mmCIF file of C-alpha atoms in Angstrom:
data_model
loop_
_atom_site.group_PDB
_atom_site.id
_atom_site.type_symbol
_atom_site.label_atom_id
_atom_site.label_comp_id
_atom_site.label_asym_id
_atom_site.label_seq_id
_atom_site.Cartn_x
_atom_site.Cartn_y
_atom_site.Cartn_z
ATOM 1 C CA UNK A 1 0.000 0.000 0.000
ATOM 2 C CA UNK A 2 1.150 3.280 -0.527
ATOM 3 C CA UNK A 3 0.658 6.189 1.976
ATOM 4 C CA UNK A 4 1.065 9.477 1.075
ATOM 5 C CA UNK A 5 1.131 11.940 4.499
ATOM 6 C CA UNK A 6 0.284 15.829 3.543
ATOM 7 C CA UNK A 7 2.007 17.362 6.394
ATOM 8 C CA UNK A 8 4.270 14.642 7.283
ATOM 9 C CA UNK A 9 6.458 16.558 9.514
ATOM 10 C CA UNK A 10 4.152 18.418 11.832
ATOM 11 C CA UNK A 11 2.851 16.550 15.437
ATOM 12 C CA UNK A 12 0.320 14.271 14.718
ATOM 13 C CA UNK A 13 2.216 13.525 11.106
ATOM 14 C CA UNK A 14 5.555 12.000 13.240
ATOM 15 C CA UNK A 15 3.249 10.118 15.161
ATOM 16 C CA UNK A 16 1.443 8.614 12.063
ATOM 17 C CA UNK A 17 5.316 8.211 10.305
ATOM 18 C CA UNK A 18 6.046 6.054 13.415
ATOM 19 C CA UNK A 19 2.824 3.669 12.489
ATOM 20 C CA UNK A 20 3.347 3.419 9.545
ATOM 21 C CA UNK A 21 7.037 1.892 10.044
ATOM 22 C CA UNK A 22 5.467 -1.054 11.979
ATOM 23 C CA UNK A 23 2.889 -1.921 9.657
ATOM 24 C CA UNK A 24 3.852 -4.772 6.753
ATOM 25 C CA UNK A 25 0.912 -3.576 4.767
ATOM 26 C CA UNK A 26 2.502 -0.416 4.057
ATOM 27 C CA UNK A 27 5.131 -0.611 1.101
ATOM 28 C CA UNK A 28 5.954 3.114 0.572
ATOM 29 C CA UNK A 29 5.616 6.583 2.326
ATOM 30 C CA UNK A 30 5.922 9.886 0.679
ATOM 31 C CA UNK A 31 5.898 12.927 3.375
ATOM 32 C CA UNK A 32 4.991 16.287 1.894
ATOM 33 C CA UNK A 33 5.870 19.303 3.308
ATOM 34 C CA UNK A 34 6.706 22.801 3.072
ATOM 35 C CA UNK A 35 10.053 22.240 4.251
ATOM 36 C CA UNK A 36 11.641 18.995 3.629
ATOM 37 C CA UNK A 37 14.803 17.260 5.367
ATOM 38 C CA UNK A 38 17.594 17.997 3.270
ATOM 39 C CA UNK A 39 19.637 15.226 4.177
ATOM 40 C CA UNK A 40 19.220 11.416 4.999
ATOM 41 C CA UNK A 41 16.249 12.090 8.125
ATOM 42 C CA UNK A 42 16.702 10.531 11.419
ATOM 43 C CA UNK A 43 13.970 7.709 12.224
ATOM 44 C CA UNK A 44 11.001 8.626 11.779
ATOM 45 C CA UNK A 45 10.986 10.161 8.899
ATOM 46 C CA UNK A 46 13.503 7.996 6.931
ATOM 47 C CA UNK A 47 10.993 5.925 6.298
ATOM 48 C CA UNK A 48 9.638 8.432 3.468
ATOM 49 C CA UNK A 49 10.536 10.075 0.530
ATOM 50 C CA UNK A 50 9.731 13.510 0.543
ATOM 51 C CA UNK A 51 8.225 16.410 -1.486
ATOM 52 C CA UNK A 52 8.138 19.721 -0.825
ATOM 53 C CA UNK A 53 4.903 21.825 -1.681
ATOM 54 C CA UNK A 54 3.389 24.907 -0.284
ATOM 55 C CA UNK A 55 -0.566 24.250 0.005
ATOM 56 C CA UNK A 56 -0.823 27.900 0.901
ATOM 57 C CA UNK A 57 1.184 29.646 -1.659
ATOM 58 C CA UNK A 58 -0.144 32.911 -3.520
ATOM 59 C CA UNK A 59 -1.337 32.896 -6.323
ATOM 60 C CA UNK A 60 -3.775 30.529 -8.792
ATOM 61 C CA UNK A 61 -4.708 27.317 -7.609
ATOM 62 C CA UNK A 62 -3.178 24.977 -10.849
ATOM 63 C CA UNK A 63 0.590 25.327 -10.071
ATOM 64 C CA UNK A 64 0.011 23.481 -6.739
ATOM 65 C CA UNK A 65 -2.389 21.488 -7.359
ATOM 66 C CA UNK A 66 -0.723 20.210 -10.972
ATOM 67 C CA UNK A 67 2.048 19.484 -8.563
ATOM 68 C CA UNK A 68 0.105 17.712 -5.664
ATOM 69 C CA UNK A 69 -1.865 15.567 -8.690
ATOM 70 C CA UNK A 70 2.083 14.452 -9.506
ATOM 71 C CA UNK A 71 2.777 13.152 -5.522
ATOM 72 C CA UNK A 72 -0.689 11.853 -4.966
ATOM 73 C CA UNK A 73 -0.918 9.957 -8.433
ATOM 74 C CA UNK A 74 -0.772 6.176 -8.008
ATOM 75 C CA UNK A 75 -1.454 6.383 -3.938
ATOM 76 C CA UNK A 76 -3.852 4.237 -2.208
ATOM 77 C CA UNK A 77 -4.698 6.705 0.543
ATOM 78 C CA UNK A 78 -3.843 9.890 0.771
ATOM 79 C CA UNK A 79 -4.069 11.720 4.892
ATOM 80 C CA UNK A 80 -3.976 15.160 5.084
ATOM 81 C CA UNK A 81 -3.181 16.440 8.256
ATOM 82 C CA UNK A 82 -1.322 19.812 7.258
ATOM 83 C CA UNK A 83 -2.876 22.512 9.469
ATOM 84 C CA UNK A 84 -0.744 25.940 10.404
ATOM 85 C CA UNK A 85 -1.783 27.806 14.016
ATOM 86 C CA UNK A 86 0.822 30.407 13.972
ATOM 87 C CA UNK A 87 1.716 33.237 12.891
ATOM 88 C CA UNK A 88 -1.892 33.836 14.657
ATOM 89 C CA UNK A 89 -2.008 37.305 13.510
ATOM 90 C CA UNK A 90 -1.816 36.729 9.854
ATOM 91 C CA UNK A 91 -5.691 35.817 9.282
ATOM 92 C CA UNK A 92 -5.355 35.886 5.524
ATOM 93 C CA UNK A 93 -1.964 33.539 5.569
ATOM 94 C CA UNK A 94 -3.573 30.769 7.854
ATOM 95 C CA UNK A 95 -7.215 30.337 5.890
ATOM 96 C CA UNK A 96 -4.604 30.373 2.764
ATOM 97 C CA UNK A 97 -2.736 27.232 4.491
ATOM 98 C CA UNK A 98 -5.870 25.753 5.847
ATOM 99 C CA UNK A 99 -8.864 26.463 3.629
ATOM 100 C CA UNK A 100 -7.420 27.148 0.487
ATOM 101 C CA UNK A 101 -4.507 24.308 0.904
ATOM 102 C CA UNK A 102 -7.539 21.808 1.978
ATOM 103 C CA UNK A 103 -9.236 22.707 -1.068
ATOM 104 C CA UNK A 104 -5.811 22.112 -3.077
ATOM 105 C CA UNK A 105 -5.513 18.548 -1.709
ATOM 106 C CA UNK A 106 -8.916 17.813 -2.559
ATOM 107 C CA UNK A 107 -8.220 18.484 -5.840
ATOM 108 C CA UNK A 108 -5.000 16.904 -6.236
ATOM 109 C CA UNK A 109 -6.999 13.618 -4.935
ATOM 110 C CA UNK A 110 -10.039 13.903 -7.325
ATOM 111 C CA UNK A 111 -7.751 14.369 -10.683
ATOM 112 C CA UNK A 112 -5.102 11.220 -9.237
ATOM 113 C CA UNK A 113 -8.387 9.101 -8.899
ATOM 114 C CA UNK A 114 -7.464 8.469 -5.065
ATOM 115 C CA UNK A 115 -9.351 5.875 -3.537
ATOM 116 C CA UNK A 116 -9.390 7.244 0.458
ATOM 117 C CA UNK A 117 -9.141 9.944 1.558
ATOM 118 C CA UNK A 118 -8.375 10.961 5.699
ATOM 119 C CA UNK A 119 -8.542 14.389 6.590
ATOM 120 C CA UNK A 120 -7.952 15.851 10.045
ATOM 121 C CA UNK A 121 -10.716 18.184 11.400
ATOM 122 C CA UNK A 122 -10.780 18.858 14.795
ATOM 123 C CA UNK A 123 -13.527 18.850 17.486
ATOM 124 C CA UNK A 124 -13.563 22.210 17.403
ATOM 125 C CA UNK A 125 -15.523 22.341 14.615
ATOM 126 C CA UNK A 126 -18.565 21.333 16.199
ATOM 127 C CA UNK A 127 -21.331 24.207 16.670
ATOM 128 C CA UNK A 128 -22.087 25.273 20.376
ATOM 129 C CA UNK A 129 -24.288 23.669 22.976
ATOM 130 C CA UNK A 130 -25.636 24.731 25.977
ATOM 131 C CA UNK A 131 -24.686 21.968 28.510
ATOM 132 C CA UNK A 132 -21.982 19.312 29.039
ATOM 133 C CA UNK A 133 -24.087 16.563 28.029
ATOM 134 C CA UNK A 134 -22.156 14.276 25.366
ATOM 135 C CA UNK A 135 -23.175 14.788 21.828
ATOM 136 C CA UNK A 136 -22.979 12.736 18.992
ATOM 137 C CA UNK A 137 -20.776 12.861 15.980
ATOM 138 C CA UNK A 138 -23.288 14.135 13.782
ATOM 139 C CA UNK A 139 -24.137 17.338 15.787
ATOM 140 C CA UNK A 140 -23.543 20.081 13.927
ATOM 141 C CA UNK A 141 -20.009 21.513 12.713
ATOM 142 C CA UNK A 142 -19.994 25.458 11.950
ATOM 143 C CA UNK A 143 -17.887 25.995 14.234
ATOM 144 C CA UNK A 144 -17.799 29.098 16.202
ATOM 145 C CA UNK A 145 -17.945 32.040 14.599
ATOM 146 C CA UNK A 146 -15.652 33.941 17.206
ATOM 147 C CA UNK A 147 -12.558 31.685 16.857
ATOM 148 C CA UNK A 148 -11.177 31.752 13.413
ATOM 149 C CA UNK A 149 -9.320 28.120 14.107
ATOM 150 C CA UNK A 150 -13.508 26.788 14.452
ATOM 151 C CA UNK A 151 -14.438 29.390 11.361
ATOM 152 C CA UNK A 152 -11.835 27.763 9.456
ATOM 153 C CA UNK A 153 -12.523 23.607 10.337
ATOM 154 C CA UNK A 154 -15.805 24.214 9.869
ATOM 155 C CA UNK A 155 -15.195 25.490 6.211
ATOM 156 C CA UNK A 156 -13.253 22.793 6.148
ATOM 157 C CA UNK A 157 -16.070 20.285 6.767
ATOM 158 C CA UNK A 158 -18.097 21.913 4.236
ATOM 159 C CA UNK A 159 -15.720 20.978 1.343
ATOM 160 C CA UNK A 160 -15.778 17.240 2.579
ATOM 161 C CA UNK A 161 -19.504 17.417 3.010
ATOM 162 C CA UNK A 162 -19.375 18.647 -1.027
ATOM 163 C CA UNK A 163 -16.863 16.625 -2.059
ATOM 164 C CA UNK A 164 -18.536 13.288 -0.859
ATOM 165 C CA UNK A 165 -22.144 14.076 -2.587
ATOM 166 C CA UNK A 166 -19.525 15.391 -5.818
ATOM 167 C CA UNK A 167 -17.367 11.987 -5.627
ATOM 168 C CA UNK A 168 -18.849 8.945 -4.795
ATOM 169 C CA UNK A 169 -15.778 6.822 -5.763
ATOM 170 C CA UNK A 170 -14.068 8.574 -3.173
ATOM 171 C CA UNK A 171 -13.981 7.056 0.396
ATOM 172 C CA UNK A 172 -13.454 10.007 2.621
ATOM 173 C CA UNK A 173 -12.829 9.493 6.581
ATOM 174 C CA UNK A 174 -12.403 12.744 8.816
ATOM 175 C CA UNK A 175 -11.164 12.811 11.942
ATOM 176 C CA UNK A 176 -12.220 15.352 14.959
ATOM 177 C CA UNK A 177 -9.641 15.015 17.240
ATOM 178 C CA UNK A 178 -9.289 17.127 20.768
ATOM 179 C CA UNK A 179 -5.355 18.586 21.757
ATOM 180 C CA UNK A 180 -3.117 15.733 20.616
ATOM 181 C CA UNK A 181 0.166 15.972 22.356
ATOM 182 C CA UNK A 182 3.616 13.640 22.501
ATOM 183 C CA UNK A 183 6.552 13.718 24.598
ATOM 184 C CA UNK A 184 9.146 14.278 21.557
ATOM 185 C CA UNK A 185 6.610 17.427 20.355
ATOM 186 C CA UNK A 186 6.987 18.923 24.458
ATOM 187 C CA UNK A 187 8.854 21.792 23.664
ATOM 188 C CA UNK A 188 7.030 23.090 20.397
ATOM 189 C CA UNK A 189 4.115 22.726 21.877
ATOM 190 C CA UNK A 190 4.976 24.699 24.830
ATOM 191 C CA UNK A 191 6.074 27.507 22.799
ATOM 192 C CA UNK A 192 2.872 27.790 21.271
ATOM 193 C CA UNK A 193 0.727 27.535 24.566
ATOM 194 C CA UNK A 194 3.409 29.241 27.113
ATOM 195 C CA UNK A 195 5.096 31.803 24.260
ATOM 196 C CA UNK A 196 7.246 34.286 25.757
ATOM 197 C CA UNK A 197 5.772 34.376 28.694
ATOM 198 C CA UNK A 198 7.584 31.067 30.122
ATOM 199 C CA UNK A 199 11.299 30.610 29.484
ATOM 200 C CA UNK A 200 12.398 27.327 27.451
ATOM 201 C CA UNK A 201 13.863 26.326 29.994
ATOM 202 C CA UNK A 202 11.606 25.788 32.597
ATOM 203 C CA UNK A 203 8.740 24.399 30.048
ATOM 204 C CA UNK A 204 9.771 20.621 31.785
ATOM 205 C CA UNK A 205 8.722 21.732 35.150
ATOM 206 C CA UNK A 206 5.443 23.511 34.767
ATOM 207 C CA UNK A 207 3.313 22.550 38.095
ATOM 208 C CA UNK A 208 -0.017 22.638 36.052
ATOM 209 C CA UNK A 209 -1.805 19.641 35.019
ATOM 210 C CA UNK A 210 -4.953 20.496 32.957
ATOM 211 C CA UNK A 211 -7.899 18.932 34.345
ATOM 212 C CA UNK A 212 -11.684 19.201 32.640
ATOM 213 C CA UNK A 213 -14.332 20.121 34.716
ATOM 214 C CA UNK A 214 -16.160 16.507 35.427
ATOM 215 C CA UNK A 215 -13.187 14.272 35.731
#
């Protein structure tokens, strides 16, 4: 089987490159990213070859999807898990990465004839509810309107929702994860939670354990 991971070297895609070593099914990996390892990778990410795209670049669509069609072409399942958070300030540059990039991808699949597709949403884009009683996975995702990270899953759930009336051949599986964290991601993800107001150094010794109301 072969894999192709669209944003192989972020968080969740290590942890996926990891799986994927183990499993015998597997036969090849490509890892696409906007910045590649230039030299031989250390384990995990040896284990694919890589491509370097930009899912968020300006300008027309065709240049990167004409390229993504090339990567994708001949895969059996293609994840996308590329998402960017930062810089936070930069509206325009993050919907370009996440909701124009998703829409690349999608389009890259569809012309390749990809059989399955994963994408990874996020919990977050489910719409408010009053109450902490559970709800189901078909409660509603648009989001919330006053985070743009919700604004932008939820436009992200709207292309799948198109894309699987538009493309029956296509077997798409989404994912709506909560925080996803890993001990060899610790200090990245500290930056982004702690920022400048914690010093690098003391990220390992934080006396705060997060705890949801409930538990």
């Amino acid at each position: 089987m072969r894999v192709v991971v669209v944003g192989a070297s972020g968080n969740v895609g290590t942890a996926l490159l990891r799986r994927l070593a183990t499993d015998a099914t597997v036969t090849s990996v490509v890892g696409v990213a906007r910045r590649v390892p230039e030299r031989v990778p250390p384990a995990p990410y040896d284990i694919a070859s890589w491509c370097g795209v930009d899912l968020g670049a300006s300008g027309p669509d065709e240049p990167v999807v004409h390229r993504l069609t090339e990567v994708v072409t001949g895969a059996d399942a293609v994840v996308h898990l590329a998402w960017a958070i930062q810089p936070s300030h930069d509206r325009a540059r993050l919907r370009a990465t996440n909701v124009v990039g998703t829409r690349r991808v999608l389009e890259a699949v569809r012309r390749a004839g990809v059989p399955q597709l994963v994408v990874a949403s996020s919990v977050g884009a489910y719409s408010p509810a009053e109450g902490d009683q559970p709800r189901a996975e078909d409660w509603p995702t648009d989001g919330v309107r006053s985070s743009s990270y919700s604004v932008d899953k939820a436009a992200v759930e709207r292309m799948l929702d198109e894309a699987v009336q538009r493309l029956p051949s296509l077997s798409i599986a989404r994912l709506r994860p909560a925080l996803i964290f890993q001990r060899a991601s610790g200090r990245e993800i500290g930056r982004y939670f702690f920022g400048p107001f914690l010093p690098e150094r003391a990220l390992g010794h934080v006396p705060v354990l997060p705890w949801p109301v409930g538990l």
